[in-house]
Coordinates of C-alpha atoms in Angstrom, one line a residue:
M1 CA -7.4 15.9 22.1
L2 CA -7.6 14.8 18.5
L3 CA -10.4 12.3 18.4
N4 CA -13.6 12.5 20.4
R5 CA -16.1 9.7 21.0
N6 CA -19.7 10.7 20.1
K7 CA -23.0 9.4 21.4
F8 CA -23.3 6.9 18.6
G9 CA -20.0 5.2 19.5
G10 CA -18.0 6.5 16.5
F11 CA -15.0 8.8 16.5
R12 CA -14.7 12.1 15.0
P13 CA -12.0 14.8 14.8
A14 CA -12.5 17.4 17.4
K15 CA -13.5 20.7 15.7
I16 CA -11.7 22.7 18.4
L17 CA -8.3 21.0 17.5
K18 CA -6.7 23.4 15.1
L19 CA -3.0 23.8 15.4
D20 CA -2.4 27.5 16.0
K21 CA 1.0 29.2 16.4
M22 CA 0.9 28.5 20.1
D23 CA 0.7 24.7 19.5
A24 CA 3.0 24.7 16.5
P25 CA 6.6 23.3 17.0
A26 CA 9.5 25.6 16.9
T27 CA 10.5 26.4 13.3
S28 CA 14.3 26.4 14.1
D29 CA 14.8 22.7 14.1
I30 CA 12.0 21.3 12.0
C31 CA 11.9 21.1 8.2
I32 CA 9.1 19.7 5.9
I33 CA 10.0 18.8 2.4
N34 CA 8.1 16.9 -0.3
G35 CA 8.5 15.3 -3.7
N36 CA 6.3 15.5 -6.7
S37 CA 3.7 12.9 -5.5
H38 CA 1.3 15.1 -3.6
P39 CA 2.4 18.7 -3.0
D40 CA -1.1 19.9 -2.1
L41 CA -1.1 17.6 0.9
A42 CA 2.4 18.7 2.0
N43 CA 1.3 22.3 1.9
L44 CA -1.8 21.6 3.9
I45 CA 0.3 19.8 6.6
A46 CA 2.8 22.6 6.7
S47 CA 0.1 25.3 7.1
R48 CA -1.5 23.3 9.9
L49 CA 1.8 23.1 11.7
G50 CA 2.6 26.8 11.1
V51 CA 5.9 26.1 9.3
N52 CA 7.1 26.9 5.9
N53 CA 7.6 24.1 3.3
G54 CA 11.3 23.7 3.0
G55 CA 12.7 24.5 -0.4
C56 CA 13.3 21.1 -2.1
S57 CA 13.4 20.8 -5.9
V58 CA 12.9 17.4 -7.3
Y59 CA 13.1 17.0 -11.1
H60 CA 14.2 14.6 -13.8
K61 CA 17.1 15.0 -16.2
T62 CA 16.7 14.2 -19.9
N63 CA 17.7 10.6 -19.3
R64 CA 15.0 10.3 -16.6
E65 CA 17.4 10.3 -13.7
T66 CA 16.0 11.8 -10.5
M67 CA 17.7 15.0 -9.2
V68 CA 17.1 16.4 -5.8
E69 CA 18.2 19.9 -4.6
I70 CA 17.5 21.0 -1.1
G71 CA 17.5 24.8 -0.9
D72 CA 17.7 25.2 2.9
S73 CA 20.2 23.9 5.4
V74 CA 19.1 20.7 7.1
R75 CA 22.1 20.2 9.4
G76 CA 20.9 19.2 12.9
K77 CA 17.3 19.6 12.0
D78 CA 14.4 17.1 12.2
I79 CA 13.3 16.4 8.6
Y80 CA 9.8 15.2 7.6
I81 CA 9.6 14.0 4.0
I82 CA 6.0 13.9 2.7
Q83 CA 5.7 11.5 -0.2
T84 CA 2.9 9.2 -1.1
G85 CA 2.3 6.5 -3.6
T86 CA 0.6 7.4 -6.9
K87 CA 0.3 5.9 -10.4
D88 CA 3.9 7.0 -11.0
V89 CA 4.9 4.7 -8.2
N90 CA 8.5 3.9 -9.1
N91 CA 9.4 7.6 -9.5
N92 CA 7.7 8.3 -6.2
I93 CA 9.9 5.7 -4.5
M94 CA 13.2 6.9 -6.0
E95 CA 12.4 10.5 -5.1
L96 CA 11.8 9.5 -1.5
L97 CA 15.0 7.4 -1.3
I98 CA 17.1 10.2 -2.8
M99 CA 15.6 12.9 -0.7
A100 CA 16.2 10.8 2.5
Y101 CA 19.8 10.0 1.5
A102 CA 20.5 13.7 0.6
C103 CA 19.3 14.7 4.1
K104 CA 21.3 11.9 5.7
T105 CA 24.6 12.9 4.0
S106 CA 23.8 16.6 5.0
S107 CA 23.9 15.7 8.7
A108 CA 20.2 15.9 9.5
N109 CA 19.3 15.1 13.1
S110 CA 16.4 12.7 12.1
I111 CA 14.6 11.9 9.0
V112 CA 10.9 10.8 9.2
G113 CA 9.1 9.5 6.1
V114 CA 5.4 10.6 6.0
I115 CA 4.0 8.1 3.5
P116 CA 0.2 8.2 3.7
Y117 CA -0.1 5.4 1.1
L118 CA 2.8 3.0 1.2
P119 CA 3.6 1.7 -2.4
Y120 CA 3.8 -2.0 -3.0
S121 CA 1.9 -2.8 0.2
K122 CA -0.3 -5.3 -1.6
Q123 CA 2.8 -7.4 -2.5
C124 CA 3.4 -8.4 1.1
K125 CA 3.0 -12.2 0.7
M126 CA 5.1 -14.8 -1.0
R127 CA 3.9 -15.9 -4.4
K128 CA 5.1 -18.7 -6.6
R129 CA 8.7 -18.0 -7.7
G130 CA 8.2 -14.4 -6.6
C131 CA 9.2 -12.3 -3.7
I132 CA 7.9 -10.1 -0.9
V133 CA 8.4 -6.7 -2.6
S134 CA 7.2 -4.6 0.4
K135 CA 10.0 -6.2 2.5
L136 CA 12.6 -5.1 -0.1
L137 CA 11.1 -1.6 -0.1
A138 CA 11.2 -1.4 3.7
R139 CA 14.9 -2.3 3.7
M140 CA 15.7 0.3 1.0
M141 CA 13.9 3.0 3.0
C142 CA 15.8 2.2 6.2
T143 CA 19.1 2.0 4.3
S144 CA 18.5 5.4 2.7
G145 CA 18.3 7.1 6.1
L146 CA 14.7 7.1 7.2
S147 CA 14.6 6.7 11.0
H148 CA 10.8 6.7 11.4
I149 CA 7.8 6.0 9.2
I150 CA 4.3 7.5 9.4
T151 CA 1.8 5.8 7.2
M152 CA -2.0 5.2 7.1
D153 CA -4.1 2.1 6.8
L154 CA -1.6 -0.5 5.6
H155 CA -3.0 -3.2 3.4
Q156 CA -1.8 -5.7 6.1
K157 CA -0.8 -4.5 9.5
E158 CA 2.1 -7.1 9.6
I159 CA 4.0 -4.9 7.1
Q160 CA 5.2 -2.9 10.1
G161 CA 7.4 -5.8 11.0
F162 CA 9.4 -5.5 7.7
F163 CA 10.9 -2.2 8.8
D164 CA 14.0 -1.8 11.1
C165 CA 12.7 1.5 12.4
P166 CA 9.5 2.5 14.2
V167 CA 6.3 2.6 12.1
D168 CA 3.1 4.5 13.1
N169 CA 0.2 3.1 11.1
L170 CA -2.5 5.8 11.5
R171 CA -6.2 5.1 10.9
A172 CA -8.5 7.1 8.6
S173 CA -11.7 5.5 10.0
P174 CA -12.6 8.3 12.4
F175 CA -12.9 10.7 9.4
L176 CA -14.9 8.2 7.3
L177 CA -17.2 7.5 10.3
Q178 CA -17.8 11.2 10.7
Y179 CA -18.7 11.5 7.0
I180 CA -21.2 8.7 7.4
Q181 CA -22.8 10.3 10.4
E182 CA -22.9 13.8 9.0
S183 CA -23.3 13.4 5.2
I184 CA -25.4 10.3 4.7
P185 CA -29.1 11.1 5.4
D186 CA -30.8 8.4 7.5
Y187 CA -27.6 6.5 8.0
R188 CA -29.2 4.6 10.9
N189 CA -31.0 2.6 8.1
S190 CA -27.7 1.5 6.7
V191 CA -25.9 -1.8 6.6
I192 CA -22.1 -2.1 6.4
V193 CA -21.1 -4.4 3.5
A194 CA -17.9 -6.4 3.1
R195 CA -17.1 -6.7 -0.6
N196 CA -15.5 -10.1 0.0
P197 CA -14.9 -12.3 3.1
G198 CA -11.4 -10.8 3.3
S199 CA -12.7 -7.4 4.2
A200 CA -15.2 -8.6 6.7
K201 CA -13.0 -7.7 9.6
K202 CA -12.9 -4.0 8.6
A203 CA -16.6 -4.0 7.9
T204 CA -17.2 -5.5 11.4
S205 CA -15.2 -2.7 13.0
Y206 CA -17.3 0.0 11.2
A207 CA -20.5 -1.7 12.1
E208 CA -19.7 -2.0 15.8
R209 CA -18.7 1.7 16.0
L210 CA -21.9 2.8 14.2
R211 CA -24.2 0.2 15.9
L212 CA -25.2 -1.1 12.5
G213 CA -25.7 -4.5 10.9
I214 CA -23.3 -6.2 8.5
A215 CA -23.6 -8.1 5.2
V216 CA -20.9 -10.0 3.3
I217 CA -20.7 -10.7 -0.4
H218 CA -19.5 -14.1 -1.3
G219 CA -19.1 -15.9 -4.6
E220 CA -18.1 -15.4 -8.1
Q221 CA -16.6 -12.0 -8.8
K222 CA -13.6 -10.6 -10.6
E223 CA -10.6 -12.6 -9.5
S224 CA -8.4 -10.9 -6.9
E225 CA -4.7 -10.7 -7.2
T226 CA -4.2 -13.4 -4.6
D227 CA -6.3 -15.8 -6.7
E228 CA -4.5 -15.3 -10.0
V229 CA -2.6 -18.2 -11.6
D230 CA 0.8 -17.1 -12.8
G231 CA 0.8 -19.6 -15.7
R232 CA 3.8 -21.5 -14.5
N233 CA 3.8 -25.2 -13.7
S234 CA 6.2 -27.4 -11.8
P235 CA 8.8 -29.1 -14.0
P236 CA 8.1 -32.6 -15.3
L237 CA 9.0 -35.5 -13.0
L238 CA 12.3 -37.2 -13.4
P239 CA 12.4 -40.8 -14.7
K240 CA 11.6 -43.3 -12.0
S241 CA 15.1 -44.7 -12.2
R242 CA 16.5 -41.4 -10.9
T243 CA 14.1 -40.6 -8.1
M244 CA 12.0 -42.2 -5.4
D245 CA 8.2 -42.4 -6.1
V246 CA 6.5 -41.0 -3.0
S247 CA 3.8 -39.1 -4.7
G248 CA 1.1 -41.7 -4.1
G249 CA 0.7 -40.8 -0.4
V250 CA 0.6 -37.0 -0.9
P251 CA -3.0 -35.7 -1.3
V252 CA -3.5 -33.2 -4.1
H253 CA -5.2 -29.8 -3.3
P254 CA -8.6 -29.7 -4.8
A255 CA -9.0 -26.8 -7.2
K256 CA -10.9 -23.8 -5.9
E257 CA -14.3 -23.1 -7.4
K258 CA -16.3 -20.2 -6.2
P259 CA -20.0 -20.6 -5.8
P260 CA -22.5 -18.2 -7.5
I261 CA -22.4 -14.7 -6.0
N262 CA -24.5 -14.3 -2.9
V263 CA -25.2 -11.7 -0.3
V264 CA -25.1 -13.0 3.3
G265 CA -27.3 -10.6 5.2
D266 CA -30.3 -8.4 4.5
V267 CA -29.8 -5.3 2.4
G268 CA -33.4 -4.9 1.1
G269 CA -34.7 -1.3 1.6
R270 CA -31.4 -0.3 3.3
I271 CA -28.4 1.9 2.5
A272 CA -25.4 -0.3 1.6
I273 CA -22.0 1.1 2.6
M274 CA -19.0 -0.9 1.3
V275 CA -15.8 -0.3 3.2
D276 CA -12.2 -1.1 2.1
D277 CA -8.7 0.2 2.6
L278 CA -8.0 0.8 -1.1
I279 CA -10.0 1.3 -4.3
D280 CA -8.0 1.0 -7.5
D281 CA -9.5 -1.3 -10.1
V282 CA -13.3 -0.6 -9.5
Q283 CA -14.7 -3.5 -11.5
S284 CA -15.2 -5.7 -8.5
F285 CA -16.9 -2.8 -6.6
V286 CA -19.2 -2.2 -9.6
A287 CA -20.1 -5.9 -9.7
A288 CA -20.8 -5.9 -6.0
A289 CA -22.9 -2.8 -6.3
E290 CA -25.0 -4.4 -9.1
V291 CA -25.7 -7.4 -6.8
L292 CA -26.6 -5.2 -3.9
K293 CA -29.0 -3.2 -6.2
E294 CA -30.7 -6.5 -7.3
R295 CA -31.1 -7.4 -3.6
G296 CA -33.0 -4.2 -2.9
A297 CA -30.4 -1.7 -1.6
Y298 CA -31.7 1.7 -2.6
K299 CA -28.5 3.6 -2.1
I300 CA -24.9 2.4 -2.4
Y301 CA -21.8 4.1 -1.0
V302 CA -18.2 3.0 -1.2
M303 CA -15.7 4.1 1.5
A304 CA -12.0 3.7 1.2
T305 CA -8.9 5.3 2.6
H306 CA -6.8 5.3 -0.6
G307 CA -8.4 6.3 -3.9
L308 CA -6.0 5.4 -6.6
L309 CA -8.8 5.0 -9.2
S310 CA -6.7 3.8 -12.0
Q311 CA -7.4 3.4 -15.7
D312 CA -11.1 4.1 -16.6
A313 CA -12.3 4.0 -13.0
P314 CA -14.2 7.4 -13.2
R315 CA -16.2 6.2 -16.2
L316 CA -17.1 2.9 -14.6
I317 CA -18.2 4.6 -11.4
E318 CA -20.3 7.1 -13.3
D319 CA -22.1 4.4 -15.2
S320 CA -22.6 2.1 -12.1
P321 CA -25.3 1.9 -9.5
I322 CA -22.9 3.4 -6.9
D323 CA -24.2 6.7 -5.6
E324 CA -20.9 8.0 -4.0
V325 CA -17.3 7.0 -3.7
V326 CA -15.7 8.6 -0.6
V327 CA -11.9 8.5 -0.3
T328 CA -9.4 10.5 1.7
N329 CA -6.7 12.8 0.2
T330 CA -3.8 10.4 0.9
V331 CA -3.5 10.0 -2.9
P332 CA -4.2 12.9 -5.3
H333 CA -7.3 12.3 -7.5
E334 CA -8.3 15.7 -8.7
I335 CA -8.4 14.6 -12.3
Q336 CA -10.7 11.7 -11.5
K337 CA -13.0 14.0 -9.6
M338 CA -13.4 16.2 -12.7
Q339 CA -14.4 13.1 -14.7
C340 CA -16.8 11.8 -12.2
H341 CA -19.1 13.8 -9.9
K342 CA -19.7 10.8 -7.6
I343 CA -16.2 10.9 -6.1
K344 CA -15.9 12.8 -2.8
T345 CA -12.8 13.6 -0.7
V346 CA -12.2 13.7 3.0
D347 CA -9.2 15.7 4.3
I348 CA -7.0 13.8 6.7
S349 CA -4.1 16.3 6.8
I350 CA -4.9 17.3 10.4
L351 CA -4.2 13.7 11.6
L352 CA -0.8 13.7 9.8
A353 CA 0.0 17.1 11.2
E354 CA -0.8 16.0 14.7
A355 CA 1.3 12.9 14.4
I356 CA 4.3 15.1 13.2
R357 CA 3.7 17.5 16.1
R358 CA 3.7 14.7 18.7
I359 CA 6.8 13.0 17.3
H360 CA 8.7 16.3 17.1
N361 CA 7.7 17.3 20.7
K362 CA 8.5 13.8 21.9
E363 CA 4.9 13.3 23.1
S364 CA 3.1 9.9 23.2
M365 CA 1.5 8.7 20.0
S366 CA -0.9 6.3 21.9
Y367 CA -3.7 8.9 22.0
L368 CA -4.0 8.7 18.2
F369 CA -4.7 5.0 18.6
K370 CA -7.2 5.3 21.5
N371 CA -9.9 2.6 21.2
V372 CA -8.1 1.0 18.3
T373 CA -7.9 -2.7 19.0
L374 CA -5.6 -5.4 17.5
E375 CA -8.5 -6.4 15.1
D376 CA -8.8 -2.9 13.6

């Protein structure tokens, strides 16, 4: 068993589940390699599986071309490439594609991409004169030779449909729920907060598992990417002599105007726990924390799966009313932790290792999604 249900209704990793040599897959036909995105996570997964990290050298030439050299033979083996998205996202993608294609042309039996944070997952909707970049990335990954994808907490679950190969979208929520129950004193006096109405579904899932209340922040905040105007307008109308005038019967969309910021729900005298799948630009989280502080919340936590924490995020968090930012190690953030003592890390390597073990031994993956509903 990987996840146990506790008396509070949450899920936590079983402490007795540690992959020992008895449970580890045979080392003769499995090979784990990684790029430069997150070698620490790759080493953790390899050690939990009881296998050696396959010798793969990924470096850049003087003209910035990516070079891949796989030291061990991969012929007939099951290859697991561990590569996540970081700030150097485009290099991460090229490293992954070239490693997969190198294994494909070297007659590997199967090539599984372990991508804890899938890059470009926020660009999964059509925008004005734009494109769905995550669909393009999915086709590139499948063409390069990847036959299976393991990822975690996709920005939108529908991204799985972009791939022409199986995709296992794992959940980090059991680890974050365990952190809340074990590391937040008096967590029963907490309220789960959705930073905006779009994240209310995730907040509801956390609240139901912890048997807590929910609050939603609505109103004027920093504009999200989906609300940005790209500055381009439709071309001018042609002269009436060259076109039919039918615009009179087409109603015009009223412009959106957000109301003043407001908190729907009671947070006075409570611990506020904001949950989201990704924390990158922290200005909106800081603005939400200031509003929660004004409404009487005496402690504020931020929980997220992927902690990119770009630009001056550590400084903003350090100067904000936020007490702790808890993220998993799907993305490396050691430098940010040295700059801000409020950032805490939860290790999820055991979940990725268990997923690899089950796939390699041809066991069912459904247990890893036990009690995960379509709404989660």
